Amino acid sequence: MERIYPHPFFAREGWAIMGIAFVIALLVQLFVGGFVAAIFWLLFIFVAQFFRDPAREMTDDEKAVVAPVDGRVIKVEEAVCPYTGEQTKLVSIFMNVFNVHSQKTPVAGKIEKIEYFHGRYLNASLDKASEQNERNAVTVVTEDGQRVCFVQIAGLVARRILCYRMVGDVVKKGERYGFIRFGSRVDVYLPMSAQVLVSIGEKTTGVETVIARLGEPVSQPVESQDEAAETADSTAKTTVTEASVSSDVVEAKTEDLSLIHISEPTRPEPIS
């Protein structure tokens, strides 16, 4: 098991909010005290627990797909991924305000694309939240060419999605890549060859819980969009070159034929 802890116990995203909550609680304690102060101290404790980001142990299984967040599985089904257009297996994990809200990459690979969408702030547990809420989709291609897409979805209380990676970045499994403030959801779209290991209602622990195992690629490794474009461009250039050579050969043959003189047969002279 590998222990993942490359960041502070309390997430940097919450330092300012935690500081404000602490100062307010302290001032209320000094000038008011009693029951009112207790309420503000409880508020500070709530904020502090929300922004905790503890160390986690991750499996050494290279085929394992780890949970990107703490939460509860609310959906396991086959679905067409709206960001890749591929038939996939979908695992949705809902986070309440008491879960750790930093997101970790479920697989290792290269980021093929990142798509951000403005949207509404419906309850993240609703089906339509995946299509209507604010969201950020990250598509990663693994070393053996399998495509996995994971989507940060804002919830009823959440008002900001943070993503710290860019297209072309190579990410490690379990690496911290984003954060959603105050209640949200993450959808993970897996290849059809993957074996899902969790069920609806099951609780997950970010990085520690294995939600699926990748199978063998059912087709040849997928190409990134840039590589596909380069291949198409190279093929087009080769085709044009071959066509040009063929045209030159035809023209050369035509010129050679025009130089050939076809003489008429001579008639024999009459014998006198």
CSV table of C-alpha atoms in Angstrom, one decimal:
chain,number,residue,atom,x,y,z
A,1,MET,CA,0.0,0.0,0.0
A,2,GLU,CA,1.3,3.5,-0.9
A,3,ARG,CA,0.6,6.3,1.4
A,4,ILE,CA,-0.6,9.5,-0.3
A,5,TYR,CA,0.0,12.7,1.6
A,6,PRO,CA,1.7,15.4,-0.5
A,7,HIS,CA,-0.4,18.3,0.9
A,8,PRO,CA,-1.4,19.9,4.3
A,9,PHE,CA,-3.9,18.2,6.5
A,10,PHE,CA,-6.2,21.2,6.1
A,11,ALA,CA,-6.7,22.1,2.5
A,12,ARG,CA,-5.3,25.4,1.3
A,13,GLU,CA,-8.6,26.2,-0.3
A,14,GLY,CA,-10.1,26.6,3.2
A,15,TRP,CA,-7.4,28.5,5.0
A,16,ALA,CA,-8.9,31.9,4.6
A,17,ILE,CA,-12.4,30.7,5.5
A,18,MET,CA,-11.1,28.9,8.5
A,19,GLY,CA,-9.2,32.0,9.6
A,20,ILE,CA,-12.3,34.2,9.3
A,21,ALA,CA,-14.4,31.7,11.2
A,22,PHE,CA,-11.8,31.4,14.0
A,23,VAL,CA,-11.5,35.2,14.4
A,24,ILE,CA,-15.3,35.7,14.6
A,25,ALA,CA,-15.7,32.9,17.1
A,26,LEU,CA,-12.9,34.4,19.2
A,27,LEU,CA,-14.4,37.9,19.1
A,28,VAL,CA,-17.8,36.6,20.1
A,29,GLN,CA,-16.2,34.6,22.9
A,30,LEU,CA,-14.4,37.8,24.2
A,31,PHE,CA,-17.3,40.2,23.9
A,32,VAL,CA,-20.4,38.0,24.3
A,33,GLY,CA,-19.5,34.6,25.5
A,34,GLY,CA,-21.9,31.9,26.7
A,35,PHE,CA,-24.2,30.0,24.4
A,36,VAL,CA,-23.8,32.5,21.5
A,37,ALA,CA,-20.0,31.9,21.5
A,38,ALA,CA,-20.5,28.1,21.6
A,39,ILE,CA,-22.5,28.4,18.4
A,40,PHE,CA,-19.7,30.2,16.6
A,41,TRP,CA,-17.1,27.7,17.9
A,42,LEU,CA,-19.3,24.9,16.5
A,43,LEU,CA,-19.4,26.8,13.2
A,44,PHE,CA,-15.6,27.0,13.2
A,45,ILE,CA,-15.3,23.3,13.9
A,46,PHE,CA,-17.7,22.5,11.0
A,47,VAL,CA,-15.6,24.6,8.6
A,48,ALA,CA,-12.4,23.0,9.8
A,49,GLN,CA,-13.7,19.4,9.3
A,50,PHE,CA,-15.0,20.3,5.8
A,51,PHE,CA,-11.6,21.4,4.6
A,52,ARG,CA,-9.7,18.5,6.1
A,53,ASP,CA,-7.6,16.5,3.6
A,54,PRO,CA,-6.0,13.5,5.5
A,55,ALA,CA,-3.4,11.1,4.2
A,56,ARG,CA,-4.7,7.9,2.5
A,57,GLU,CA,-3.3,4.6,1.6
A,58,MET,CA,-3.6,3.5,-2.0
A,59,THR,CA,-3.5,0.0,-3.5
A,60,ASP,CA,-0.5,-1.1,-5.6
A,61,ASP,CA,-2.8,-2.8,-8.2
A,62,GLU,CA,-2.0,-1.1,-11.5
A,63,LYS,CA,-5.4,-2.0,-12.9
A,64,ALA,CA,-7.3,-0.6,-10.0
A,65,VAL,CA,-9.5,2.5,-10.4
A,66,VAL,CA,-9.6,4.3,-7.0
A,67,ALA,CA,-12.4,6.4,-5.7
A,68,PRO,CA,-11.8,10.1,-6.5
A,69,VAL,CA,-13.6,11.3,-3.4
A,70,ASP,CA,-15.2,10.3,-0.1
A,71,GLY,CA,-19.0,9.8,-0.4
A,72,ARG,CA,-21.8,7.4,-1.2
A,73,VAL,CA,-22.4,5.6,-4.5
A,74,ILE,CA,-25.7,6.7,-6.0
A,75,LYS,CA,-25.5,5.3,-9.5
A,76,VAL,CA,-23.9,2.3,-11.2
A,77,GLU,CA,-25.0,1.8,-14.8
A,78,GLU,CA,-24.1,1.7,-18.5
A,79,ALA,CA,-24.3,5.0,-20.2
A,80,VAL,CA,-22.9,7.0,-23.2
A,81,CYS,CA,-20.3,9.4,-21.9
A,82,PRO,CA,-21.4,12.9,-23.0
A,83,TYR,CA,-17.8,14.1,-23.2
A,84,THR,CA,-16.2,11.3,-25.2
A,85,GLY,CA,-19.3,9.8,-27.0
A,86,GLU,CA,-18.3,6.3,-26.0
A,87,GLN,CA,-20.4,3.6,-24.4
A,88,THR,CA,-19.2,3.3,-20.8
A,89,LYS,CA,-19.9,2.1,-17.3
A,90,LEU,CA,-20.8,5.0,-15.0
A,91,VAL,CA,-20.1,5.2,-11.3
A,92,SER,CA,-21.5,8.3,-9.5
A,93,ILE,CA,-20.4,9.3,-6.0
A,94,PHE,CA,-22.3,11.9,-4.0
A,95,MET,CA,-20.5,13.9,-1.3
A,96,ASN,CA,-22.4,15.5,1.6
A,97,VAL,CA,-21.0,18.5,3.6
A,98,PHE,CA,-19.3,16.1,6.1
A,99,ASN,CA,-17.1,14.3,3.5
A,100,VAL,CA,-13.6,15.3,2.3
A,101,HIS,CA,-14.0,17.4,-0.8
A,102,SER,CA,-10.7,17.3,-2.5
A,103,GLN,CA,-10.6,15.3,-5.7
A,104,LYS,CA,-8.0,12.7,-6.6
A,105,THR,CA,-7.3,11.2,-10.0
A,106,PRO,CA,-8.8,7.6,-10.2
A,107,VAL,CA,-6.3,6.4,-12.8
A,108,ALA,CA,-2.8,7.4,-14.1
A,109,GLY,CA,-2.3,8.7,-17.6
A,110,LYS,CA,-2.2,11.7,-19.8
A,111,ILE,CA,-5.0,14.3,-19.8
A,112,GLU,CA,-6.5,14.4,-23.2
A,113,LYS,CA,-9.0,17.2,-22.7
A,114,ILE,CA,-10.7,19.3,-20.0
A,115,GLU,CA,-14.2,20.8,-20.5
A,116,TYR,CA,-15.8,23.3,-18.1
A,117,PHE,CA,-19.5,24.1,-18.3
A,118,HIS,CA,-21.4,26.8,-16.5
A,119,GLY,CA,-24.7,25.6,-15.1
A,120,ARG,CA,-27.2,25.5,-12.3
A,121,TYR,CA,-26.9,24.4,-8.7
A,122,LEU,CA,-29.5,21.7,-8.3
A,123,ASN,CA,-29.2,19.0,-5.7
A,124,ALA,CA,-26.2,16.9,-6.9
A,125,SER,CA,-27.9,13.6,-6.2
A,126,LEU,CA,-30.5,14.3,-8.9
A,127,ASP,CA,-30.0,12.6,-12.3
A,128,LYS,CA,-30.4,15.9,-14.2
A,129,ALA,CA,-27.5,17.5,-12.2
A,130,SER,CA,-25.0,15.7,-14.4
A,131,GLU,CA,-26.4,17.6,-17.4
A,132,GLN,CA,-27.6,20.9,-15.9
A,133,ASN,CA,-25.3,21.8,-13.0
A,134,GLU,CA,-21.9,23.5,-13.2
A,135,ARG,CA,-19.3,20.8,-14.0
A,136,ASN,CA,-15.8,20.2,-15.1
A,137,ALA,CA,-14.9,17.0,-17.1
A,138,VAL,CA,-11.4,15.6,-17.2
A,139,THR,CA,-10.6,12.9,-19.8
A,140,VAL,CA,-7.5,10.8,-19.2
A,141,VAL,CA,-5.9,8.2,-21.5
A,142,THR,CA,-4.1,5.5,-19.6
A,143,GLU,CA,-0.7,4.0,-20.7
A,144,ASP,CA,-2.4,1.1,-22.4
A,145,GLY,CA,-4.7,3.4,-24.3
A,146,GLN,CA,-7.9,3.2,-22.3
A,147,ARG,CA,-10.0,6.4,-21.8
A,148,VAL,CA,-11.4,7.3,-18.4
A,149,CYS,CA,-13.5,10.5,-17.9
A,150,PHE,CA,-14.2,11.9,-14.4
A,151,VAL,CA,-16.5,14.9,-13.9
A,152,GLN,CA,-16.7,17.3,-11.0
A,153,ILE,CA,-20.3,18.4,-10.5
A,154,ALA,CA,-21.3,21.3,-8.3
A,155,GLY,CA,-24.2,20.7,-5.9
A,156,LEU,CA,-27.0,22.6,-4.1
A,157,VAL,CA,-24.5,24.4,-1.7
A,158,ALA,CA,-21.3,24.3,-3.8
A,159,ARG,CA,-20.5,27.4,-5.7
A,160,ARG,CA,-17.0,26.9,-7.0
A,161,ILE,CA,-15.2,24.1,-8.8
A,162,LEU,CA,-11.4,24.1,-8.8
A,163,CYS,CA,-9.2,22.2,-11.1
A,164,TYR,CA,-5.4,22.4,-11.0
A,165,ARG,CA,-4.4,20.4,-14.1
A,166,MET,CA,-4.1,21.3,-17.8
A,167,VAL,CA,-4.5,19.4,-21.1
A,168,GLY,CA,-1.3,17.4,-21.8
A,169,ASP,CA,-0.4,17.0,-18.1
A,170,VAL,CA,0.6,13.5,-17.0
A,171,VAL,CA,-1.1,12.5,-13.7
A,172,LYS,CA,-0.5,9.8,-11.2
A,173,LYS,CA,-3.2,7.7,-9.7
A,174,GLY,CA,-4.4,9.2,-6.4
A,175,GLU,CA,-2.9,12.6,-7.3
A,176,ARG,CA,-4.8,15.6,-6.0
A,177,TYR,CA,-6.2,17.6,-8.9
A,178,GLY,CA,-9.2,19.6,-7.7
A,179,PHE,CA,-11.6,20.7,-5.0
A,180,ILE,CA,-15.3,21.5,-4.8
A,181,ARG,CA,-16.6,23.7,-2.0
A,182,PHE,CA,-19.6,22.5,0.1
A,183,GLY,CA,-21.4,19.5,-1.2
A,184,SER,CA,-21.1,18.0,-4.7
A,185,ARG,CA,-20.7,14.9,-6.8
A,186,VAL,CA,-18.2,13.1,-9.1
A,187,ASP,CA,-19.1,10.9,-12.0
A,188,VAL,CA,-16.6,8.4,-13.3
A,189,TYR,CA,-17.0,7.0,-16.9
A,190,LEU,CA,-15.1,3.7,-17.3
A,191,PRO,CA,-14.4,1.6,-20.4
A,192,MET,CA,-16.9,-1.2,-21.0
A,193,SER,CA,-14.1,-3.8,-20.3
A,194,ALA,CA,-13.8,-2.5,-16.7
A,195,GLN,CA,-15.1,-4.5,-13.8
A,196,VAL,CA,-17.1,-2.4,-11.4
A,197,LEU,CA,-16.5,-3.4,-7.7
A,198,VAL,CA,-19.0,-1.1,-5.9
A,199,SER,CA,-22.7,-1.0,-5.7
A,200,ILE,CA,-25.4,1.6,-5.1
A,201,GLY,CA,-25.5,2.8,-1.4
A,202,GLU,CA,-21.9,1.8,-0.7
A,203,LYS,CA,-19.7,4.3,1.0
A,204,THR,CA,-16.3,5.2,-0.5
A,205,THR,CA,-13.1,6.6,0.9
A,206,GLY,CA,-11.1,8.7,-1.5
A,207,VAL,CA,-8.0,6.9,-2.9
A,208,GLU,CA,-8.5,3.9,-0.5
A,209,THR,CA,-11.6,2.4,-2.0
A,210,VAL,CA,-11.2,0.5,-5.3
A,211,ILE,CA,-14.3,1.2,-7.3
A,212,ALA,CA,-13.3,-0.8,-10.4
A,213,ARG,CA,-10.6,-2.7,-12.2
A,214,LEU,CA,-9.7,-2.0,-15.8
A,215,GLY,CA,-9.8,-4.9,-18.2
A,216,GLU,CA,-7.7,-5.5,-21.2
A,217,PRO,CA,-8.3,-2.9,-24.0
A,218,VAL,CA,-11.0,-4.2,-26.4
A,219,SER,CA,-9.4,-2.4,-29.3
A,220,GLN,CA,-6.1,-0.8,-30.2
A,221,PRO,CA,-5.0,2.0,-27.9
A,222,VAL,CA,-6.8,5.2,-28.6
A,223,GLU,CA,-4.9,8.2,-30.0
A,224,SER,CA,-5.0,11.6,-28.5
A,225,GLN,CA,-6.7,14.3,-30.7
A,226,ASP,CA,-3.3,15.8,-31.6
A,227,GLU,CA,-1.8,12.5,-32.6
A,228,ALA,CA,-4.9,11.6,-34.6
A,229,ALA,CA,-4.7,15.0,-36.4
A,230,GLU,CA,-1.0,14.4,-37.2
A,231,THR,CA,-1.7,10.9,-38.5
A,232,ALA,CA,-4.5,12.2,-40.8
A,233,ASP,CA,-2.3,15.1,-42.0
A,234,SER,CA,0.6,12.7,-42.8
A,235,THR,CA,-1.8,10.3,-44.6
A,236,ALA,CA,-3.2,13.2,-46.7
A,237,LYS,CA,0.3,14.4,-47.6
A,238,THR,CA,1.3,10.8,-48.7
A,239,THR,CA,-1.8,10.5,-50.8
A,240,VAL,CA,-1.2,13.8,-52.5
A,241,THR,CA,2.5,12.8,-53.2
A,242,GLU,CA,1.4,9.5,-54.7
A,243,ALA,CA,-1.2,11.2,-56.9
A,244,SER,CA,1.4,13.7,-58.1
A,245,VAL,CA,3.9,10.9,-59.0
A,246,SER,CA,1.2,9.0,-60.9
A,247,SER,CA,0.3,12.2,-62.8
A,248,ASP,CA,3.9,12.8,-63.8
A,249,VAL,CA,4.3,9.2,-65.0
A,250,VAL,CA,1.1,9.5,-67.2
A,251,GLU,CA,2.3,12.8,-68.6
A,252,ALA,CA,5.8,11.3,-69.4
A,253,LYS,CA,4.2,8.3,-71.2
A,254,THR,CA,2.0,10.7,-73.3
A,255,GLU,CA,5.1,12.7,-74.3
A,256,ASP,CA,6.9,9.6,-75.3
A,257,LEU,CA,4.0,8.4,-77.5
A,258,SER,CA,3.9,11.8,-79.2
A,259,LEU,CA,7.5,11.4,-80.3
A,260,ILE,CA,6.9,8.1,-82.0
A,261,HIS,CA,6.6,8.6,-85.9
A,262,ILE,CA,4.3,6.0,-87.5
A,263,SER,CA,5.2,5.8,-91.2
A,264,GLU,CA,2.9,4.6,-93.9
A,265,PRO,CA,3.7,1.3,-95.6
A,266,THR,CA,5.5,1.7,-99.1
A,267,ARG,CA,3.7,0.4,-102.1
A,268,PRO,CA,5.7,-1.8,-104.5
A,269,GLU,CA,6.5,-0.3,-107.9
A,270,PRO,CA,4.8,-2.0,-110.9
A,271,ILE,CA,7.1,-4.3,-112.9
A,272,SER,CA,7.5,-3.1,-116.5
